[in-house]
XYZ file of C-alpha atoms in Angstrom:
383
model
C 100.726 84.768 88.380
C 104.493 84.879 88.854
C 105.109 81.895 86.589
C 102.949 83.316 83.792
C 104.824 86.605 84.118
C 108.103 84.720 83.919
C 106.937 82.912 80.780
C 106.127 86.222 79.118
C 109.438 87.811 80.051
C 111.335 84.820 78.664
C 109.513 85.260 75.361
C 110.926 88.790 75.322
C 114.481 87.557 75.713
C 114.912 87.646 79.491
C 117.146 84.809 80.738
C 116.154 84.174 84.364
C 117.964 82.672 87.291
C 115.622 82.187 90.255
C 116.465 82.193 93.947
C 113.630 80.781 96.066
C 113.241 81.017 99.840
C 113.427 77.522 101.282
C 110.648 75.852 103.192
C 108.142 75.677 100.339
C 106.098 72.676 99.290
C 108.226 71.985 96.212
C 105.593 73.015 93.670
C 107.552 76.066 92.532
C 110.697 74.002 92.024
C 108.769 71.531 89.869
C 107.304 74.340 87.773
C 110.739 75.836 87.187
C 112.164 72.437 86.250
C 109.430 71.976 83.642
C 110.442 75.305 82.118
C 114.142 74.462 82.162
C 114.898 77.414 84.450
C 117.929 77.236 86.719
C 117.198 77.972 90.372
C 118.491 77.638 93.913
C 116.780 77.659 97.295
C 118.155 79.499 100.278
C 117.218 80.576 103.777
C 115.922 84.110 104.036
C 114.166 85.851 106.896
C 111.366 88.190 105.846
C 111.904 91.822 106.832
C 108.337 92.122 108.107
C 106.424 90.017 110.570
C 102.926 89.154 111.714
C 104.154 88.725 115.300
C 101.927 90.368 117.883
C 104.965 92.019 119.502
C 107.713 92.395 116.875
C 109.852 94.498 119.216
C 109.973 92.019 122.089
C 113.355 90.878 123.398
C 112.958 87.297 122.148
C 111.953 88.521 118.711
C 114.932 90.898 118.536
C 117.293 88.050 119.474
C 115.751 85.764 116.871
C 115.868 88.552 114.311
C 119.571 89.259 114.941
C 120.366 85.605 114.317
C 118.283 85.692 111.138
C 120.155 88.764 109.905
C 123.439 86.853 110.183
C 122.022 84.055 108.056
C 120.616 86.613 105.619
C 124.086 88.087 105.170
C 125.319 84.678 104.027
C 122.512 84.572 101.479
C 123.566 88.001 100.211
C 127.097 86.666 99.764
C 125.728 83.750 97.748
C 123.656 86.116 95.581
C 126.774 88.179 94.904
C 128.578 85.005 93.809
C 125.659 84.217 91.470
C 125.744 87.745 90.024
C 129.454 87.419 89.292
C 129.391 83.828 88.062
C 126.360 84.149 85.803
C 126.788 87.687 84.576
C 123.493 88.857 86.060
C 122.410 92.277 84.746
C 119.487 93.047 87.051
C 117.982 91.853 90.336
C 114.192 91.594 90.358
C 112.505 91.121 93.743
C 108.989 89.771 93.232
C 107.751 90.194 96.800
C 107.284 93.204 99.030
C 108.387 91.325 102.148
C 111.829 90.191 100.969
C 114.920 92.334 100.441
C 117.248 89.547 99.310
C 119.632 90.769 96.628
C 119.665 94.499 97.354
C 123.017 94.496 99.158
C 124.563 92.097 96.636
C 123.349 94.206 93.703
C 124.749 97.353 95.315
C 128.121 95.696 95.768
C 128.214 94.788 92.068
C 126.629 98.061 90.904
C 123.686 96.511 89.062
C 120.074 97.783 89.235
C 117.245 96.440 91.384
C 113.524 96.450 90.564
C 111.312 95.763 93.573
C 107.749 94.521 92.955
C 105.296 95.125 95.838
C 102.286 92.793 95.911
C 100.592 93.954 99.090
C 99.929 96.786 101.473
C 102.086 96.563 104.555
C 99.777 98.217 107.016
C 99.984 96.292 110.262
C 96.222 95.792 110.349
C 94.483 92.675 111.572
C 95.595 89.748 109.475
C 98.294 91.903 107.912
C 101.981 92.393 108.326
C 103.827 95.114 110.180
C 107.163 96.759 109.578
C 109.625 95.642 112.217
C 112.047 98.424 111.325
C 111.458 102.139 111.703
C 109.955 104.067 108.799
C 113.322 105.800 108.360
C 115.062 102.452 107.859
C 112.358 101.292 105.483
C 112.570 104.476 103.440
C 116.318 104.030 103.191
C 115.786 100.530 101.808
C 113.244 101.779 99.283
C 115.653 104.520 98.227
C 118.433 102.028 97.509
C 116.642 100.317 94.614
C 116.310 101.802 91.131
C 112.591 101.280 90.576
C 109.506 100.075 92.474
C 106.447 98.408 90.959
C 103.158 98.354 92.883
C 100.335 96.015 91.884
C 97.699 98.702 92.502
C 97.527 102.470 92.347
C 96.585 102.515 96.016
C 99.775 100.720 97.055
C 101.800 103.130 94.914
C 100.116 106.123 96.564
C 100.615 104.642 100.028
C 104.329 104.069 99.439
C 104.826 107.519 97.919
C 103.025 109.184 100.815
C 104.759 107.282 103.586
C 108.204 107.185 101.994
C 108.782 110.297 99.866
C 112.461 109.432 99.468
C 111.703 106.128 97.774
C 112.827 105.207 94.268
C 110.655 106.027 91.229
C 107.597 103.810 91.087
C 104.710 102.829 88.863
C 101.507 100.837 89.269
C 101.044 97.735 87.104
C 98.042 95.500 87.713
C 98.551 91.745 87.774
C 97.799 89.962 84.520
C 95.643 86.888 83.984
C 96.274 84.438 81.121
C 93.288 84.082 78.817
C 92.932 80.376 79.544
C 92.120 81.193 83.183
C 88.881 82.943 82.164
C 85.549 81.351 81.284
C 84.070 82.894 78.142
C 80.503 81.629 78.136
C 79.602 81.793 81.834
C 76.741 83.995 83.057
C 76.177 84.476 86.777
C 72.799 83.189 88.009
C 72.177 81.497 84.660
C 70.276 78.703 86.433
C 68.223 81.039 88.607
C 64.441 80.643 88.498
C 61.522 82.892 89.382
C 61.165 80.874 92.559
C 64.084 82.654 94.226
C 64.085 80.566 97.388
C 64.521 77.349 95.426
C 67.014 78.639 92.871
C 70.357 76.825 92.856
C 72.932 79.346 94.043
C 76.652 78.712 94.317
C 78.960 80.895 96.412
C 82.700 80.233 96.103
C 85.682 81.338 98.180
C 89.062 80.318 96.752
C 92.396 80.971 98.406
C 94.979 79.747 100.852
C 93.553 78.538 104.136
C 94.853 81.022 106.685
C 93.398 83.565 109.080
C 93.859 86.458 106.651
C 91.650 84.806 103.996
C 88.971 84.474 106.677
C 86.996 81.469 105.438
C 85.150 81.357 108.765
C 83.263 84.576 107.979
C 82.087 83.032 104.708
C 80.783 79.998 106.599
C 79.020 82.108 109.242
C 77.433 84.322 106.581
C 76.329 81.341 104.513
C 74.801 79.719 107.599
C 72.697 82.879 108.122
C 71.147 82.795 104.646
C 71.115 79.040 103.972
C 67.707 78.350 105.600
C 66.082 80.790 103.153
C 67.758 79.201 100.118
C 67.719 75.424 100.565
C 69.440 74.752 97.235
C 72.322 77.163 97.840
C 75.830 75.866 98.514
C 79.248 77.198 99.470
C 82.424 75.953 97.780
C 85.755 76.392 99.576
C 88.830 75.912 97.395
C 92.417 75.713 98.621
C 94.597 74.371 101.397
C 96.920 75.823 104.001
C 97.994 75.437 107.588
C 96.487 72.397 109.282
C 95.483 74.404 112.341
C 93.411 76.870 110.312
C 91.963 74.160 108.063
C 90.789 72.317 111.176
C 89.210 75.485 112.580
C 87.391 76.122 109.301
C 86.093 72.547 109.132
C 84.950 72.757 112.745
C 83.088 75.959 111.920
C 81.408 74.194 108.987
C 80.418 71.254 111.211
C 78.879 73.606 113.792
C 77.090 75.749 111.212
C 74.127 73.423 110.872
C 74.471 73.462 107.071
C 77.767 71.610 106.777
C 76.382 69.256 104.158
C 76.076 72.202 101.797
C 79.621 73.469 102.394
C 82.032 71.630 100.113
C 85.806 71.534 100.635
C 87.379 71.054 97.197
C 91.074 71.261 98.130
C 93.645 72.675 95.721
C 92.532 73.047 92.113
C 95.030 74.106 89.449
C 92.494 74.967 86.761
C 89.723 77.031 88.344
C 87.646 77.423 85.186
C 85.519 74.407 86.088
C 84.729 76.047 89.434
C 83.965 79.478 87.992
C 81.505 77.868 85.554
C 79.500 76.728 88.585
C 79.852 79.946 90.576
C 77.283 82.708 90.841
C 78.978 84.787 93.540
C 82.755 84.734 94.119
C 83.646 85.743 97.678
C 86.802 87.402 98.974
C 86.761 87.787 102.764
C 90.405 88.782 103.273
C 91.556 91.275 105.870
C 94.406 92.384 103.600
C 94.847 92.062 99.833
C 97.061 93.555 97.170
C 95.787 92.740 93.687
C 93.812 89.531 94.151
C 94.166 87.099 91.263
C 91.061 85.272 92.500
C 89.077 88.478 92.030
C 90.617 89.026 88.596
C 89.933 85.449 87.446
C 86.397 85.148 88.829
C 85.329 88.621 87.722
C 86.739 88.045 84.241
C 84.834 84.736 84.139
C 81.479 86.428 84.646
C 80.945 85.758 88.349
C 79.526 88.443 90.603
C 82.325 89.377 93.000
C 81.508 90.142 96.633
C 84.651 91.270 98.424
C 85.798 92.691 101.726
C 86.771 96.348 101.897
C 90.491 95.592 102.249
C 92.112 98.518 100.371
C 93.381 96.377 97.487
C 89.921 94.882 97.015
C 88.163 98.234 97.257
C 90.231 99.592 94.362
C 89.727 96.577 92.100
C 86.005 96.464 92.830
C 85.575 100.164 92.058
C 84.839 101.489 95.547
C 88.180 103.235 96.113
C 88.797 105.572 93.208
C 92.378 106.751 92.562
C 92.801 110.518 92.680
C 91.934 112.168 89.379
C 89.713 109.325 88.156
C 85.919 109.254 87.941
C 83.895 106.782 89.985
C 82.875 103.867 87.731
C 79.490 102.237 87.400
C 79.073 99.520 90.013
C 80.905 96.344 89.015
C 80.915 94.337 92.262
C 79.617 94.186 95.823
C 81.554 95.233 98.925
C 81.184 94.621 102.657
C 83.153 95.684 105.785
C 85.876 93.112 106.413
C 85.217 90.953 109.427
C 81.459 91.701 109.434
C 79.823 88.334 108.736
C 76.342 89.760 109.275
C 76.834 92.389 106.571
C 78.375 89.764 104.292
C 75.241 87.650 104.727
C 73.053 90.639 103.868
C 74.968 91.184 100.620
C 74.759 87.487 99.752
C 71.014 87.628 100.352
C 70.682 90.771 98.226
C 72.362 89.021 95.296
C 69.975 86.070 95.653
C 66.918 88.332 95.694
C 68.030 90.725 92.931
C 69.312 88.375 90.240
C 68.778 90.697 87.270
C 70.548 93.642 88.913
C 73.319 91.380 90.170
C 73.824 89.968 86.690
C 74.205 93.461 85.189
C 76.815 94.290 87.841
C 78.653 91.041 87.070
C 78.697 91.839 83.340
C 80.279 95.231 84.042
C 82.851 93.507 86.227
C 83.658 91.032 83.488
C 84.285 93.797 80.945
C 86.492 95.668 83.426
C 88.532 92.591 84.334
C 89.145 91.569 80.724
C 90.472 95.041 79.945
C 92.445 95.637 83.134
C 94.095 92.338 84.057
C 95.760 91.805 80.695
C 98.811 89.535 80.964
C 100.598 90.681 77.753
C 100.201 94.302 78.882
C 101.639 93.496 82.313
C 104.600 91.669 80.776
C 105.260 94.555 78.385
C 105.219 97.171 81.155
C 107.518 95.193 83.431
C 109.905 94.453 80.573
C 109.881 98.165 79.725
C 110.763 98.923 83.358
C 113.706 96.547 83.189
C 114.954 98.199 80.003
C 114.649 101.696 81.506
C 116.637 100.940 84.650
C 119.314 99.076 82.713
C 119.683 102.022 80.335
């Protein structure tokens, strides 16, 4: 998503310089090199944490050391601002504050783009500073972008002193959608023997919760012997091993396929009837946007970001839409299995729901519209 956004902004005359946190797998650096974009990598300690006890003594000591290193990064950013004539600092992550202090020192504006709720729930991330300190940080920037209306409302409610903010949904490039796919297009009247494909795509980590998908699939698999589950992505070795162990123990491991990382997901969406999202926390899931816009029936967890995109959490002042997806309580593998089974038994109804979802996604997750709104935000704060 971020690279496609960057491409669009460059077409509008934005000349980027990118600072990446170090420790990545090198894929982002390669992508920037292909685009001819100048970049640097630097240490930076996130301002939030998933630690079970973020206020413990050892964490505070580690955090103090990280702050000292962060201050050096801020000095480097200030040098970049001066040396390259930077006009605006854009932070494309809600968990990083790099550049705010440097921008303040040089009196240039900051736009901060939040991509997730920061709620401290299971699988989520918690503020390690007090709400007063967080609000002060949010007040120091010139504008905030939230990827959903729910995140915008949450930030406004919790931090009334924050900078002006708007909600802009993530955009999907047209080539990421499948035009001619119809969910359950291979389904037959013999429901039990219909070929059904469930797909979960995303990074392998505890938050994405692939294990629930496996447990749910194992519950329904005996009733649908031609059904299969596709798992796309990679991640931490520890979690990947746990997921593969769960598949081995499920009793239907031969029908659970691990596809690894796939850059072009259109080939997968063409095979998919039901796209799963089992996350505990989500902002504006690109997997949901891509699969829904490709005609798949989306079955997602009730993480707040998902609930809004799927039409089950209606922003204040808006009417509830016709059903465009399925929802289940996050972490409830039994309920997930029930919803998977419902889709298998109610193909015609499920297909109608998927068609509504496709129309919604094509209209809502429009990349040119996202680029235009973000570029407009830049122009406003610079004016």
